[in-house]
XYZ file of C-alpha atoms in Angstrom:
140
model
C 0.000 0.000 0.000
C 1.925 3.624 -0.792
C 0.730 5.836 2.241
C 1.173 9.426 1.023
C 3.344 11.904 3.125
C 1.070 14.622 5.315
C 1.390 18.079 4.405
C 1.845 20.837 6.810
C 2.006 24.764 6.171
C 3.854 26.010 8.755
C 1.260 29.020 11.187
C 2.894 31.892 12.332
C 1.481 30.702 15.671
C 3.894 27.728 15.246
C 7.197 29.884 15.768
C 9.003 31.906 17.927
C 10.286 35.498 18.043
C 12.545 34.355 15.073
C 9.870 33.344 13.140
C 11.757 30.031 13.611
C 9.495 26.339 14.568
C 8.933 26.258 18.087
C 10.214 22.653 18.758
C 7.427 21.677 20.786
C 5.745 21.529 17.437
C 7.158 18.665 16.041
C 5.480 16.361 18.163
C 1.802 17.578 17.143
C 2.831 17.431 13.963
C 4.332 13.547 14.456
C 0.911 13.014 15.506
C -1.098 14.541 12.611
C 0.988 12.539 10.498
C 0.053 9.645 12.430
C -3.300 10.200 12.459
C -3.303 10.712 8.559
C -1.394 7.159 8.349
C -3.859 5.403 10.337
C -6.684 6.469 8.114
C -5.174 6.050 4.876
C -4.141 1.931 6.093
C -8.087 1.984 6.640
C -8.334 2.440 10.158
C -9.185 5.579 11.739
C -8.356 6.406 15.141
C -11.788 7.687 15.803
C -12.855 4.062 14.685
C -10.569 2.830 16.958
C -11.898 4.388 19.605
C -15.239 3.402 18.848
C -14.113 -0.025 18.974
C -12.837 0.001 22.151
C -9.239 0.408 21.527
C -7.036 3.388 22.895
C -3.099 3.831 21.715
C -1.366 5.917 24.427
C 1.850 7.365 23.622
C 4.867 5.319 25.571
C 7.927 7.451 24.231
C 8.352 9.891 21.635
C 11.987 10.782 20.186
C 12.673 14.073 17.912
C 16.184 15.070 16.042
C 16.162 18.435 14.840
C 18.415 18.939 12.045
C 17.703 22.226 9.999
C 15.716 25.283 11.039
C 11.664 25.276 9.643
C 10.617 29.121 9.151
C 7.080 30.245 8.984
C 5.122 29.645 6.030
C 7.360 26.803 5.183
C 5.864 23.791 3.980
C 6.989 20.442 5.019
C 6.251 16.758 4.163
C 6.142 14.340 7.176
C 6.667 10.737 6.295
C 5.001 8.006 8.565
C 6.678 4.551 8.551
C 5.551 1.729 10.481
C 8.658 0.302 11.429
C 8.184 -1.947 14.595
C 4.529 -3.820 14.908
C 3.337 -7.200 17.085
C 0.314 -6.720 17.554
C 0.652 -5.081 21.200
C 3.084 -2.574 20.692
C 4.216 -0.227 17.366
C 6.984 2.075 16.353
C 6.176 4.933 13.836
C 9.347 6.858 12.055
C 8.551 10.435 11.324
C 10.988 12.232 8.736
C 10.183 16.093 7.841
C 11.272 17.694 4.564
C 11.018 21.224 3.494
C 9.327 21.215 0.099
C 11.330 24.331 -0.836
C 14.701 22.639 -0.591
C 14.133 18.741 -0.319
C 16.628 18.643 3.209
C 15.302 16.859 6.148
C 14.526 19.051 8.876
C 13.392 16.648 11.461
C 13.368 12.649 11.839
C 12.188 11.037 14.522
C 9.797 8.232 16.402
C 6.558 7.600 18.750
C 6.123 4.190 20.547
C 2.691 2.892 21.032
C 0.871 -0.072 23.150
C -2.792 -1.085 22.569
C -5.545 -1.029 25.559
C -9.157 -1.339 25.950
C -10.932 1.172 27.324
C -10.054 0.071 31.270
C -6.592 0.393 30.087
C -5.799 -3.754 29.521
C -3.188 -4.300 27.230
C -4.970 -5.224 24.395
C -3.541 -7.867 21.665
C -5.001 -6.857 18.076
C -4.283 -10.155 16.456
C -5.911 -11.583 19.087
C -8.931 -9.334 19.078
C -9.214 -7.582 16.533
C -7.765 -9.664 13.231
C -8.708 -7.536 10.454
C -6.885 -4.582 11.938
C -3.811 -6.596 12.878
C -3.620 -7.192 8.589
C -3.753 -3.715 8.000
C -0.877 -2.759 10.206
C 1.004 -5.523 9.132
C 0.700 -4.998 5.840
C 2.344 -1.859 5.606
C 4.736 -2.984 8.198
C 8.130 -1.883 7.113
C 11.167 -4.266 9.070
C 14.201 -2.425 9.573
């Protein structure tokens, strides 16, 4: 399945007195792109939720690497890169459209609980979405 990347104008509310990213940032933007990933695979996290099934955020990791400016546009890339069924590891990399560099790369862990906070076993439970994530699995 190709996942496309998420798209992200840069808001002047984003930055500093610069005009420069606040890097705070990053990591609602790892999670819009995450978000956008989950529903392009086919499974929205609102669904998820409906079903039952919560992802909390176990660690998150961010490498900044060139400055993002205001009205910049950037491309995140999602990558499913660690995935058992209990547990998952997304890869974030941002690019500035304008240039092509990578600004930012970096990663969110993830467990799966029902809603009294179980640990939770999707190819146990929940088979079909199990596939999905393991179908754009990528093993690194």
């Amino acid at each position: 399945m190709d996942v496309k990347e998420y798209e992200h104008r840069v808001q002047y509310y984003e930055t500093d007195q610069m005009g420069i990213v606040h890097h705070s940032n990053y990591i609602r933007w790892f999670e819009s792109a995450r978000l956008d990933f989950m529903k392009q695979i086919g499974i929205p996290y609102r669904k998820m939720e409906e079903m039952g099934i919560i992802s909390p955020v176990l660690s998150v990791e961010c490498r900044y690497k060139e400055m993002v400016y205001f009205d910049d546009v950037v491309h995140i890339k999602a990558d499913l890169i660690k995935y058992n069924g209990i547990k998952m590891e997304i890869k974030y990399t941002v690019v500035n459209e304008a240039d092509g560099k990578i600004c930012t790369e970096g990663s969110s862990s993830h467990c799966f609980l029902d809603k009294k906070g179980g640990i939770l076993s999707l190819k146990k439970s929940y088979p079909d979405i199990h596939v999905l994530f393991e179908n754009v699995k990528h093993n690194t």
